[in-house]
């Protein structure tokens, strides 16, 4: 794959602050704005890789924290890397593990070197540092490696937030240096830095400046979608993306609800990941152009229509042939695996169709009209229960 | 579908007592010997209908007991029948519910009319009789309807066994009469009687005679595979199939392990159903030509080979691309849905390949050599843990 570019971001069109384009990488091209389905433990839960690809996904996300614990990064490397292991040959972005260490593990030590924690699976002790996080992502064979950063609760004092941001910038430099030192699967990979600074414009600006000084292939907006609410998040996104280089992809980590994504695209974000479509699919929530619906609701028991008439997923395409709301209601209420499978696949189709619609709207200079119509239909709650 | 035959059984070749042929029905042709995957609650658990078909399945089984409780037979009828509801357009055989009433429900009353029981789901009270069982199977849109019979524990006295067999024969007549009275989805359906009589050759012969006097499209051997062991089952199958008409399909209900099926085919059985491939798939057991293996075993953690190199399933076909034992080991140990999905699909492929091999061996007059080689390889336990 040597004749292909390592990481070429091309902007095809802009519309206000929004941009559409593509990232050319050796394992494939990522159309932006892009949504990355989450494949936590080397699987997008409940969907075969070929069916994930059929939704329109150009890239998926893998979780360093989960994979380092099980099956283990060195094991994945011995087995040839994550792509062959799980049967996904297109780009994979791996997070750094920092977020999950804070949210899932029993954190036992945190200092300038890194963090020590106990596994949520078996209580075993592990350490993560910028160097070890990058090494793990290399071992997995990640295409887009994320810098290792420090997260603190949003309820922390401004002083704690500032200190965590400053440490994250020192760790960003160490991450970049570790990345540049090479290692297995080094060829063709890219690395993103992560802007921190909570909701503070000055801290965000300082963070962006530090990252730009180091230099990255792309820049993530970190530390949002952690409970601050859409209004506060959008207020931050009114300035944060503009502090990052215009010629590099901007990735809003862990976002989000459909209207979060539309609003963030309007504010200049190019990449997203979120467990919402997959996790919701397993609990019976379907996304539709008229808002979310809970398929468990009794009113769907004899509903012969599809989840969303405008959806192109294999289930919605054939309501009369195993694709009715009534059938999905039955499957989900019965706890059948197929219910989780079909609901998840539908939700991924919904998300990818939304991204395709956003890309087309930006390309044709009609993003505001599209976004307003999307929000109006989505918030109509026609099917909300 | 009026120009197609309702139920035409043609034997293409025989080899000893074994036969191979096909049953032509309006919704499709069933190649025999046939294995029917079990789709208990209107889904073959964890496998999309198109993927079930891709394994080579010509027909699946639905459970009257489960479907009458949830979503309900009248509801399925209002929604157009089981085929459209679940997206399977080929033949479906439905059992009568008699077996599940005994094994799953809280039986509150049993008399000449039928049985009254409490649902295992919510404790609600229901009744089943020959007439109601046939009505439910009609409402579901079953292609092959099973007569409603009475089952008693195999530990019952000979007198109890004889009385239950005699009652089952009276119920068989009532089932046939109810079937002949028509109703919804009547066109194109067939009905099978069920031979009872435990392991007793005389009782089995009397049962067969009673069924033949009534007349059915096919005949099931019932009351086996309930804990008597393979030796006792084969001893019964040495005479039971021969008591049934040679020109009609013979269906051994609820069987079984791969070597059970091979031995039963050698003894003249044409049709099988069993939850083993699907249930085993969900618990991490894979069937292979060298016997079963438990993918959870630690020795598979870095095994880059496929479950079975001779298997044609999409997973075994690409061990280097998401199909290795190591990956399945990881998925199953992690409790991932995809593990259950891929293991189940593999097991269904294994069963259908076994049936195809049996049909080919009978057609070419080499069944004994095939069966002996199959048993030798299967019992070699090369991969057993």
XYZ file of C-alpha atoms in Angstrom:
770
model
C 0.000 0.000 0.000
C 3.040 2.218 -0.480
C 1.690 4.075 -3.499
C -1.241 5.421 -1.514
C -1.040 8.580 0.609
C -0.457 8.177 4.325
C -2.887 10.901 5.342
C -4.252 13.438 2.871
C -7.144 15.628 3.977
C -8.875 17.431 1.125
C -11.749 19.849 1.644
C -14.123 19.716 -1.311
C -16.556 22.381 -0.183
C -17.390 24.629 2.733
C -20.726 26.074 3.855
C -20.386 28.574 6.671
C -18.033 26.953 9.162
C -18.919 23.467 7.896
C -16.679 21.544 5.539
C -16.990 18.379 3.478
C -14.109 16.474 2.033
C -12.170 13.278 2.402
C -9.179 11.826 4.160
C -7.162 9.525 1.924
C -5.302 6.827 3.861
C -3.610 3.623 2.847
C -6.458 1.386 4.013
C -9.161 3.524 2.442
C -10.733 6.944 2.093
C -12.814 8.526 4.836
C -15.574 10.835 3.646
C -16.089 13.787 5.990
C -18.032 14.713 7.982
C -17.660 11.097 9.120
C -19.315 9.012 11.827
C -17.214 6.170 13.242
C -19.171 3.222 14.718
C -17.621 2.046 17.959
C -16.071 -1.426 17.901
C -15.026 -1.519 21.534
C -13.795 -5.076 21.931
C -12.794 -5.781 18.312
C -16.436 -5.965 17.194
C -19.156 -3.462 16.437
C -21.557 -5.196 18.787
C -24.096 -7.368 16.983
C -23.162 -6.480 13.397
C -20.888 -8.376 11.028
C -18.057 -6.293 9.567
C -19.466 -6.562 6.039
C -22.797 -5.291 7.303
C -21.058 -2.407 9.099
C -19.391 -1.484 5.831
C -22.746 -1.722 3.997
C -24.112 1.039 6.217
C -21.577 3.372 4.625
C -18.995 3.419 7.416
C -15.506 4.257 6.120
C -13.766 3.862 9.490
C -14.515 2.360 12.884
C -13.152 3.019 16.361
C -11.447 0.527 18.665
C -10.915 1.037 22.404
C -7.379 0.782 23.700
C -8.529 0.250 27.295
C -10.759 -2.725 26.481
C -8.382 -4.313 23.998
C -5.315 -4.022 26.243
C -7.206 -5.945 28.915
C -8.790 -8.504 26.593
C -7.441 -10.061 24.425
C -4.308 -7.972 25.090
C -2.340 -5.762 22.711
C 0.665 -8.080 22.434
C -1.685 -10.970 21.633
C -3.435 -8.980 18.903
C -0.020 -8.076 17.490
C 1.070 -11.739 17.477
C -2.177 -12.527 15.624
C -1.318 -9.966 12.945
C -3.140 -6.865 14.158
C -6.693 -5.763 14.743
C -7.756 -5.538 11.090
C -7.241 -9.203 10.248
C -8.246 -10.329 13.735
C -11.727 -8.827 13.427
C -12.104 -8.833 9.645
C -12.220 -5.066 8.999
C -9.748 -3.990 6.340
C -10.530 -0.264 6.268
C -9.154 2.381 8.621
C -9.460 1.977 12.383
C -9.033 4.832 14.837
C -8.050 3.837 18.351
C -8.585 6.016 21.356
C -5.798 6.385 23.899
C -7.507 4.646 26.803
C -7.447 7.763 28.947
C -11.186 8.259 29.064
C -12.031 4.640 29.948
C -9.355 4.512 32.632
C -11.180 7.357 34.364
C -14.707 6.087 33.770
C -14.437 2.310 34.014
C -11.426 1.252 36.027
C -10.416 1.520 39.661
C -7.771 4.228 39.418
C -5.057 3.635 41.973
C -2.347 6.136 41.024
C -1.995 9.175 38.811
C 1.201 11.212 38.401
C 3.262 12.915 35.744
C 4.356 9.589 34.315
C 0.868 8.185 33.754
C -1.846 6.216 35.508
C -2.048 2.915 37.328
C -5.419 1.182 37.560
C -7.198 -2.061 38.240
C -9.056 -3.798 35.425
C -12.854 -3.710 35.640
C -12.800 -7.288 34.351
C -10.623 -9.096 36.860
C -9.004 -6.503 39.124
C -5.576 -7.041 37.574
C -3.193 -4.069 37.793
C -2.119 -2.152 34.671
C -0.388 1.083 33.804
C -0.924 3.532 30.990
C 1.370 6.367 30.027
C 1.720 8.311 26.792
C 4.456 5.900 25.719
C 2.521 2.758 26.636
C -0.713 3.999 25.074
C 1.032 4.716 21.784
C 2.796 1.347 21.952
C -0.537 -0.431 22.451
C -2.125 1.432 19.566
C 0.854 0.455 17.402
C 0.536 -3.177 18.463
C -3.146 -3.130 17.535
C -2.245 -1.735 14.104
C -4.258 1.457 14.462
C -4.542 3.748 11.448
C -5.319 6.846 13.480
C -3.575 6.880 16.848
C -4.821 9.262 19.545
C -2.533 11.085 21.959
C -2.842 10.031 25.603
C -4.405 12.729 27.728
C -5.551 13.354 31.272
C -9.202 13.855 32.038
C -10.616 15.389 35.187
C -14.264 15.689 36.201
C -16.105 18.652 34.720
C -16.969 19.632 38.266
C -13.284 20.234 39.001
C -12.071 23.714 39.909
C -10.627 25.954 37.174
C -7.180 25.380 38.680
C -7.541 21.610 38.397
C -8.851 21.968 34.833
C -5.925 24.164 33.879
C -3.401 21.805 35.436
C -4.932 18.798 33.698
C -4.883 20.614 30.368
C -1.231 21.559 30.850
C -0.318 17.976 31.743
C -2.271 16.715 28.734
C -0.185 18.982 26.511
C 3.051 17.591 28.004
C 1.634 14.125 27.403
C 0.680 15.116 23.844
C 4.348 15.879 23.174
C 5.411 12.563 24.683
C 2.722 10.817 22.597
C 3.985 12.464 19.420
C 7.582 11.529 20.254
C 6.611 7.924 20.978
C 4.653 7.807 17.741
C 7.593 9.192 15.768
C 9.883 6.552 17.265
C 8.062 4.005 15.099
C 7.441 0.412 16.044
C 5.213 -2.329 14.644
C 2.530 -1.301 12.163
C 4.111 2.182 11.978
C 3.768 2.531 8.249
C 0.724 4.431 7.110
C -0.514 5.474 10.530
C -1.459 8.992 11.573
C -1.688 10.636 14.984
C -4.199 13.131 16.368
C -3.756 15.503 19.291
C -6.595 16.239 21.687
C -7.576 19.739 22.721
C -8.613 20.080 26.352
C -9.588 23.022 28.555
C -13.163 22.225 29.533
C -15.542 25.029 28.507
C -13.005 27.818 28.917
C -12.113 29.683 25.743
C -8.697 30.793 26.981
C -7.698 27.335 28.171
C -8.961 25.878 24.881
C -6.907 28.420 22.983
C -3.781 27.663 24.986
C -4.336 23.950 24.431
C -4.772 24.427 20.683
C -1.595 26.479 20.529
C 0.397 23.812 22.338
C -0.914 21.088 20.020
C -0.205 23.137 16.911
C 3.359 23.700 18.118
C 3.803 19.944 18.357
C 2.027 19.297 15.087
C -0.511 16.539 14.407
C -2.303 15.012 11.437
C -5.642 15.915 12.973
C -7.037 17.487 16.101
C -9.720 16.253 18.428
C -11.939 18.364 20.637
C -11.838 16.388 23.886
C -13.566 16.707 27.196
C -17.037 17.456 25.834
C -20.193 15.311 25.847
C -19.534 14.476 29.462
C -22.789 15.769 30.873
C -22.525 19.501 30.186
C -25.612 19.483 27.935
C -26.075 20.436 24.295
C -26.295 24.196 24.904
C -22.992 24.361 26.789
C -21.341 22.026 24.293
C -22.466 24.152 21.348
C -21.278 27.306 23.160
C -17.822 25.716 23.384
C -18.002 24.542 19.767
C -18.750 28.106 18.723
C -15.051 28.842 19.316
C -13.080 25.621 19.879
C -12.924 24.287 16.274
C -11.797 27.687 15.022
C -8.787 27.517 17.357
C -7.615 24.383 15.509
C -5.975 24.348 12.060
C -8.475 24.753 9.243
C -6.574 22.402 6.948
C -6.668 19.419 9.312
C -9.600 17.208 10.347
C -11.351 18.119 13.593
C -12.773 15.241 15.584
C -15.368 15.672 18.332
C -14.887 12.663 20.591
C -17.835 10.705 21.951
C -20.585 12.710 20.205
C -23.426 12.137 19.984
C -27.158 12.434 19.525
C -28.254 13.161 15.938
C -28.964 16.832 16.626
C -25.610 17.119 18.459
C -23.866 15.941 15.317
C -25.794 18.249 12.988
C -25.025 21.225 15.208
C -21.371 20.282 15.549
C -20.990 19.903 11.785
C -22.426 23.401 11.410
C -19.670 24.541 13.785
C -16.838 22.982 11.784
C -16.426 19.423 13.094
C -15.393 16.696 10.620
C -15.378 13.435 12.591
C -17.491 11.806 15.281
C -17.772 8.586 17.257
C -20.441 7.476 19.685
C -21.861 4.297 21.193
C -25.396 5.684 20.960
C -26.583 3.939 17.764
C -25.162 0.578 18.809
C -26.016 0.726 22.515
C -29.507 2.030 21.780
C -30.052 -0.753 19.291
C -29.437 -3.309 22.010
C -31.956 -1.690 24.348
C -34.743 -1.272 21.814
C -34.363 2.368 20.817
C -34.476 3.134 17.108
C -33.435 6.413 15.531
C -35.787 7.764 12.883
C -36.103 10.976 10.925
C -39.005 11.826 13.249
C -37.014 11.273 16.430
C -36.223 8.227 18.515
C -38.768 5.520 19.200
C -38.799 2.741 21.774
C -39.810 -0.392 19.899
C -40.844 -2.082 23.167
C -43.876 0.197 23.383
C -47.139 -1.768 23.129
C -48.408 0.459 20.335
C -45.982 -1.171 17.922
C -47.224 -4.729 18.551
C -49.256 -4.819 15.326
C -47.568 -2.005 13.414
C -46.807 -3.370 9.948
C -44.692 -0.387 8.923
C -40.895 -0.062 8.955
C -38.938 1.701 11.703
C -38.370 4.598 9.314
C -39.908 4.654 5.822
C -36.986 6.762 4.543
C -34.350 4.290 5.784
C -32.480 2.099 3.321
C -31.392 -0.578 5.790
C -32.204 -4.196 4.846
C -34.845 -4.340 7.589
C -36.702 -1.125 6.740
C -36.531 -2.016 3.043
C -38.806 -5.021 3.582
C -41.383 -4.365 6.306
C -43.594 -7.081 4.827
C -40.752 -9.599 4.937
C -39.320 -9.669 8.444
C -38.897 -5.902 8.724
C -42.041 -4.644 10.451
C -42.139 -2.718 13.684
C -44.398 -5.516 14.931
C -41.694 -8.113 14.320
C -38.954 -6.000 15.901
C -41.263 -5.327 18.860
C -41.714 -9.078 19.255
C -37.982 -9.809 18.964
C -36.904 -7.130 21.422
C -39.622 -7.962 23.953
C -38.620 -11.620 23.670
C -34.961 -10.829 24.292
C -34.014 -12.354 20.940
C -30.473 -11.742 19.642
C -31.895 -10.940 16.216
C -33.717 -7.954 17.701
C -30.448 -6.417 18.895
C -28.829 -7.258 15.558
C -31.477 -5.648 13.351
C -32.053 -2.612 15.582
C -28.318 -1.898 15.781
C -27.863 -2.282 12.048
C -30.796 0.069 11.444
C -29.367 2.701 13.774
C -25.996 2.559 12.038
C -27.754 3.042 8.704
C -29.597 6.023 10.146
C -26.366 7.628 11.337
C -24.523 7.041 8.076
C -27.458 8.344 6.026
C -27.438 11.472 8.202
C -23.712 11.951 7.513
C -24.259 11.444 3.766
C -27.081 13.989 3.847
C -24.846 16.447 5.707
C -22.034 15.977 3.187
C -24.409 16.512 0.267
C -25.982 19.582 1.885
C -22.571 21.173 2.498
C -21.466 20.323 -1.022
C -24.530 22.045 -2.423
C -24.390 25.044 -0.084
C -27.701 24.297 1.607
C -26.573 23.116 5.029
C -28.670 25.557 7.045
C -31.881 24.588 5.258
C -31.061 20.918 5.664
C -30.121 21.271 9.335
C -33.232 23.280 10.169
C -35.496 20.794 8.413
C -33.686 17.886 10.083
C -34.127 19.387 13.544
C -37.763 20.253 12.914
C -38.618 16.712 11.804
C -36.463 15.091 14.475
C -37.957 17.162 17.255
C -41.506 16.606 16.017
C -41.490 13.466 18.159
C -43.995 11.949 15.771
C -43.062 8.539 17.028
C -41.718 9.341 20.441
C -43.276 7.345 23.179
C -48.735 -20.938 -6.068
C -51.584 -23.091 -7.343
C -49.604 -24.696 -10.146
C -47.173 -26.218 -7.677
C -47.788 -29.505 -5.902
C -49.161 -29.382 -2.358
C -46.964 -32.192 -1.061
C -45.104 -34.556 -3.379
C -42.502 -36.853 -1.872
C -40.193 -38.440 -4.434
C -37.478 -40.915 -3.507
C -34.545 -40.583 -5.875
C -32.368 -43.354 -4.465
C -32.146 -45.820 -1.632
C -29.135 -47.398 0.056
C -30.027 -50.064 2.539
C -32.872 -48.655 4.591
C -31.778 -45.089 3.820
C -33.447 -42.946 1.209
C -32.741 -39.647 -0.493
C -35.260 -37.594 -2.381
C -37.271 -34.435 -2.156
C -40.576 -33.088 -0.952
C -42.089 -30.600 -3.394
C -44.326 -28.042 -1.680
C -45.797 -24.739 -2.800
C -43.267 -22.640 -0.876
C -40.273 -24.676 -1.988
C -38.656 -28.072 -2.269
C -37.183 -29.883 0.707
C -34.208 -32.117 -0.030
C -34.185 -35.256 2.124
C -32.701 -36.350 4.424
C -33.340 -32.832 5.727
C -32.292 -30.980 8.854
C -34.650 -28.235 10.022
C -33.098 -25.424 12.097
C -35.302 -24.497 15.029
C -36.845 -21.032 14.912
C -38.620 -21.203 18.227
C -39.941 -17.671 18.642
C -40.141 -16.677 14.953
C -36.358 -16.443 14.650
C -33.513 -18.895 14.294
C -31.676 -17.380 17.232
C -28.838 -15.091 16.172
C -28.989 -15.697 12.408
C -30.720 -13.599 9.767
C -33.168 -15.533 7.576
C -31.058 -14.999 4.458
C -28.048 -16.401 6.301
C -30.103 -19.396 7.454
C -31.037 -20.051 3.844
C -27.387 -19.698 2.794
C -26.488 -22.634 5.035
C -28.602 -24.834 2.764
C -31.721 -25.064 4.935
C -34.843 -25.759 2.867
C -37.262 -25.605 5.815
C -37.258 -24.380 9.395
C -39.319 -25.295 12.443
C -41.498 -22.988 14.524
C -42.801 -23.767 18.014
C -46.537 -23.586 18.547
C -46.194 -23.342 22.326
C -43.845 -20.329 22.243
C -45.659 -18.527 19.444
C -49.127 -18.962 20.956
C -47.855 -17.279 24.116
C -45.835 -14.556 22.385
C -46.714 -12.831 20.108
C -49.896 -14.940 19.933
C -51.301 -16.950 17.036
C -54.191 -14.584 16.296
C -51.755 -11.655 16.243
C -49.447 -13.455 13.813
C -52.486 -14.199 11.635
C -53.567 -10.547 11.657
C -50.022 -9.637 10.615
C -50.278 -11.984 7.632
C -48.717 -15.175 8.960
C -45.368 -16.361 10.193
C -43.545 -16.293 6.840
C -43.900 -12.580 6.207
C -43.658 -11.744 9.888
C -40.193 -13.260 10.208
C -39.028 -12.962 6.616
C -38.743 -16.650 5.707
C -40.582 -17.509 2.500
C -39.764 -21.208 2.312
C -41.605 -24.020 4.103
C -42.091 -23.923 7.863
C -42.999 -26.952 9.960
C -44.731 -26.225 13.239
C -44.824 -28.643 16.114
C -48.077 -29.176 17.965
C -47.035 -27.690 21.289
C -47.547 -30.964 23.132
C -43.903 -31.494 23.998
C -43.291 -27.954 25.317
C -46.468 -28.021 27.374
C -45.030 -31.000 29.214
C -41.476 -29.735 29.501
C -41.812 -25.971 29.978
C -45.197 -25.048 31.391
C -46.952 -25.575 34.690
C -49.488 -28.228 33.683
C -52.681 -27.818 35.626
C -55.102 -30.220 33.946
C -54.945 -33.082 31.473
C -57.951 -35.049 30.239
C -59.399 -36.535 27.077
C -60.170 -33.099 25.709
C -56.672 -31.693 26.021
C -54.407 -29.879 28.471
C -54.609 -26.706 30.531
C -51.386 -25.031 31.608
C -49.824 -21.861 32.889
C -47.415 -19.930 30.668
C -43.746 -20.085 31.680
C -43.560 -16.408 30.697
C -46.230 -14.777 32.811
C -48.275 -17.495 34.490
C -51.296 -16.834 32.265
C -53.654 -19.810 31.740
C -54.013 -21.474 28.344
C -55.517 -24.613 26.876
C -54.361 -26.840 24.066
C -56.373 -29.555 22.420
C -56.017 -31.243 19.058
C -58.481 -28.740 17.602
C -56.815 -25.691 19.153
C -53.314 -26.849 18.223
C -54.319 -27.273 14.591
C -56.101 -23.909 14.644
C -52.960 -22.210 15.974
C -50.772 -23.868 13.357
C -53.256 -22.705 10.685
C -53.183 -19.169 12.077
C -49.400 -19.182 11.949
C -49.528 -20.286 8.314
C -47.620 -23.513 8.847
C -46.699 -25.558 5.785
C -46.331 -28.820 7.687
C -48.753 -29.101 10.600
C -48.087 -31.697 13.308
C -50.833 -33.684 15.024
C -51.289 -32.916 18.716
C -50.216 -35.802 20.908
C -49.837 -36.712 24.557
C -46.423 -37.300 26.021
C -45.696 -39.092 29.271
C -42.349 -39.499 30.992
C -40.217 -42.344 29.705
C -40.077 -43.605 33.276
C -43.845 -44.233 33.176
C -45.190 -47.774 33.537
C -46.009 -49.765 30.391
C -49.691 -49.277 31.172
C -49.320 -45.494 31.258
C -47.283 -45.592 28.050
C -49.939 -47.695 26.326
C -52.748 -45.427 27.490
C -50.904 -42.307 26.356
C -50.239 -43.864 22.960
C -53.910 -44.805 22.589
C -55.020 -41.302 23.541
C -52.477 -39.824 21.110
C -54.018 -41.885 18.345
C -57.513 -40.584 19.206
C -56.023 -37.083 19.200
C -54.340 -37.810 15.872
C -57.776 -38.502 14.363
C -59.170 -35.300 15.868
C -56.104 -33.410 14.546
C -56.651 -34.801 11.052
C -60.364 -33.893 11.170
C -59.585 -30.365 12.365
C -56.974 -30.014 9.639
C -59.435 -31.213 6.976
C -61.999 -28.659 8.153
C -59.779 -25.984 6.626
C -59.408 -22.480 7.982
C -56.945 -19.679 7.299
C -53.792 -20.516 5.380
C -55.277 -23.963 4.600
C -54.139 -24.022 1.002
C -50.916 -25.836 0.400
C -50.431 -27.162 3.910
C -49.693 -30.780 4.854
C -50.177 -32.698 8.091
C -47.999 -35.314 9.757
C -49.053 -37.892 12.329
C -46.768 -38.839 15.204
C -45.994 -42.427 16.145
C -45.756 -43.065 19.892
C -45.242 -46.176 21.994
C -41.966 -45.479 23.772
C -39.391 -48.215 23.073
C -41.940 -51.017 22.709
C -42.126 -52.614 19.280
C -45.716 -53.788 19.678
C -46.973 -50.408 20.889
C -45.052 -48.703 18.078
C -46.625 -51.075 15.576
C -50.127 -50.463 16.935
C -49.501 -46.702 16.801
C -48.262 -46.890 13.212
C -51.316 -48.903 12.223
C -53.672 -46.362 13.772
C -51.945 -43.490 12.008
C -51.953 -45.279 8.663
C -55.692 -45.909 9.037
C -56.203 -42.176 9.466
C -53.762 -41.283 6.699
C -51.173 -38.512 6.819
C -48.805 -36.763 4.419
C -45.855 -37.809 6.550
C -45.130 -39.643 9.761
C -43.025 -38.628 12.701
C -41.299 -40.916 15.150
C -42.110 -39.221 18.437
C -41.114 -39.804 22.013
C -37.432 -40.473 21.364
C -34.359 -38.353 22.202
C -35.768 -37.782 25.664
C -32.881 -39.226 27.613
C -32.947 -42.879 26.612
C -29.472 -42.734 25.054
C -28.255 -43.421 21.542
C -28.137 -47.196 21.896
C -31.761 -47.462 23.021
C -32.864 -44.929 20.418
C -31.128 -46.847 17.620
C -32.646 -50.119 18.893
C -36.082 -48.529 18.502
C -35.161 -47.068 15.119
C -34.175 -50.561 13.985
C -37.905 -51.294 13.720
C -39.973 -48.102 14.090
C -39.386 -46.483 10.660
C -40.211 -49.769 8.932
C -43.624 -49.746 10.579
C -44.422 -46.483 8.783
C -45.300 -46.158 5.074
C -42.250 -46.387 2.826
C -43.624 -43.828 0.363
C -44.047 -41.025 2.930
C -41.426 -38.939 4.727
C -40.377 -40.111 8.184
C -39.442 -37.414 10.669
C -37.472 -38.092 13.857
C -38.446 -35.253 16.180
C -35.861 -33.434 18.261
C -32.785 -35.327 16.997
C -29.991 -34.712 17.430
C -26.238 -35.041 17.744
C -24.403 -35.495 14.428
C -23.836 -39.221 14.976
C -27.494 -39.613 16.021
C -28.546 -38.187 12.679
C -26.143 -40.330 10.655
C -27.352 -43.465 12.412
C -31.001 -42.508 12.043
C -30.573 -41.840 8.323
C -29.068 -45.321 7.983
C -32.249 -46.615 9.643
C -34.611 -44.880 7.208
C -35.318 -41.429 8.673
C -35.830 -38.508 6.261
C -36.265 -35.412 8.435
C -34.776 -34.006 11.634
C -34.955 -30.958 13.856
C -32.853 -30.058 16.873
C -31.809 -27.004 18.889
C -28.305 -28.429 19.287
C -26.477 -26.454 16.572
C -28.124 -23.162 17.543
C -28.052 -23.603 21.321
C -24.472 -24.882 21.247
C -23.451 -21.911 19.156
C -24.643 -19.569 21.871
C -22.664 -21.399 24.550
C -19.404 -21.622 22.633
C -19.531 -25.186 21.305
C -18.632 -25.645 17.666
C -19.289 -28.784 15.651
C -16.431 -29.964 13.478
C -15.682 -33.007 11.390
C -13.328 -34.063 14.191
C -15.953 -33.729 16.895
C -17.193 -30.854 19.005
C -14.861 -28.226 20.426
C -15.387 -25.652 23.139
C -14.030 -22.394 21.774
C -13.716 -20.966 25.304
C -10.786 -23.284 25.976
C -7.569 -21.337 26.581
C -5.718 -23.357 23.970
C -7.593 -21.509 21.220
C -6.545 -18.024 22.373
C -3.869 -17.702 19.661
C -5.096 -20.359 17.225
C -5.125 -18.712 13.801
C -6.941 -21.593 12.117
C -10.659 -21.886 11.323
C -13.138 -23.844 13.458
C -13.186 -26.543 10.782
C -10.938 -26.339 7.697
C -13.509 -28.317 5.682
C -16.359 -25.937 6.514
C -17.682 -23.558 3.900
C -19.294 -21.047 6.281
C -18.323 -17.380 5.800
C -16.328 -17.472 9.048
C -14.307 -20.625 8.368
C -13.704 -19.446 4.793
C -11.608 -16.499 6.046
C -9.670 -17.405 9.180
C -7.214 -14.601 8.422
C -10.029 -12.073 8.129
C -12.177 -12.262 11.247
C -12.620 -16.029 11.129
C -9.894 -17.445 13.361
C -10.457 -19.612 16.402
C -8.544 -16.936 18.305
C -11.081 -14.284 17.336
C -14.079 -16.490 18.140
C -12.424 -17.410 21.454
C -12.106 -13.702 22.234
C -15.698 -12.923 21.223
C -17.240 -15.776 23.185
C -15.119 -15.149 26.275
C -16.079 -11.476 26.078
C -19.771 -12.285 25.854
C -20.019 -10.511 22.516
C -23.187 -10.991 20.452
C -21.074 -11.543 17.343
C -19.590 -14.648 18.950
C -23.026 -16.242 19.292
C -23.913 -15.131 15.766
C -20.840 -16.581 14.047
C -20.731 -19.786 16.112
C -24.415 -20.482 15.456
C -24.078 -19.814 11.750
C -21.060 -22.126 11.612
C -22.922 -24.915 13.376
C -25.858 -24.629 10.986
C -23.436 -24.847 8.070
C -21.923 -27.957 9.623
C -25.316 -29.638 9.981
C -26.432 -28.760 6.454
C -23.127 -29.927 4.983
C -23.575 -33.207 6.861
C -27.062 -33.602 5.365
C -25.748 -32.808 1.872
C -22.991 -35.377 2.339
C -25.551 -37.963 3.497
C -27.771 -37.273 0.479
C -24.826 -37.596 -1.902
C -23.621 -40.800 -0.248
C -27.075 -42.405 -0.488
C -27.421 -41.271 -4.085
C -24.114 -42.925 -4.931
C -24.719 -46.095 -2.931
C -21.844 -45.506 -0.500
C -23.675 -44.589 2.666
C -22.030 -47.179 4.896
C -18.529 -46.113 3.915
C -19.426 -42.459 4.419
C -21.122 -43.087 7.764
C -18.246 -45.191 9.075
C -15.691 -42.585 8.038
C -17.824 -39.799 9.504
C -18.112 -41.580 12.856
C -14.410 -42.416 12.946
C -13.386 -38.815 12.317
C -16.061 -37.377 14.594
C -15.185 -39.686 17.450
C -11.459 -39.058 17.047
C -11.951 -36.090 19.357
C -8.981 -34.457 17.707
C -10.179 -31.091 18.944
C -12.213 -32.115 21.938
C -11.285 -30.336 25.111
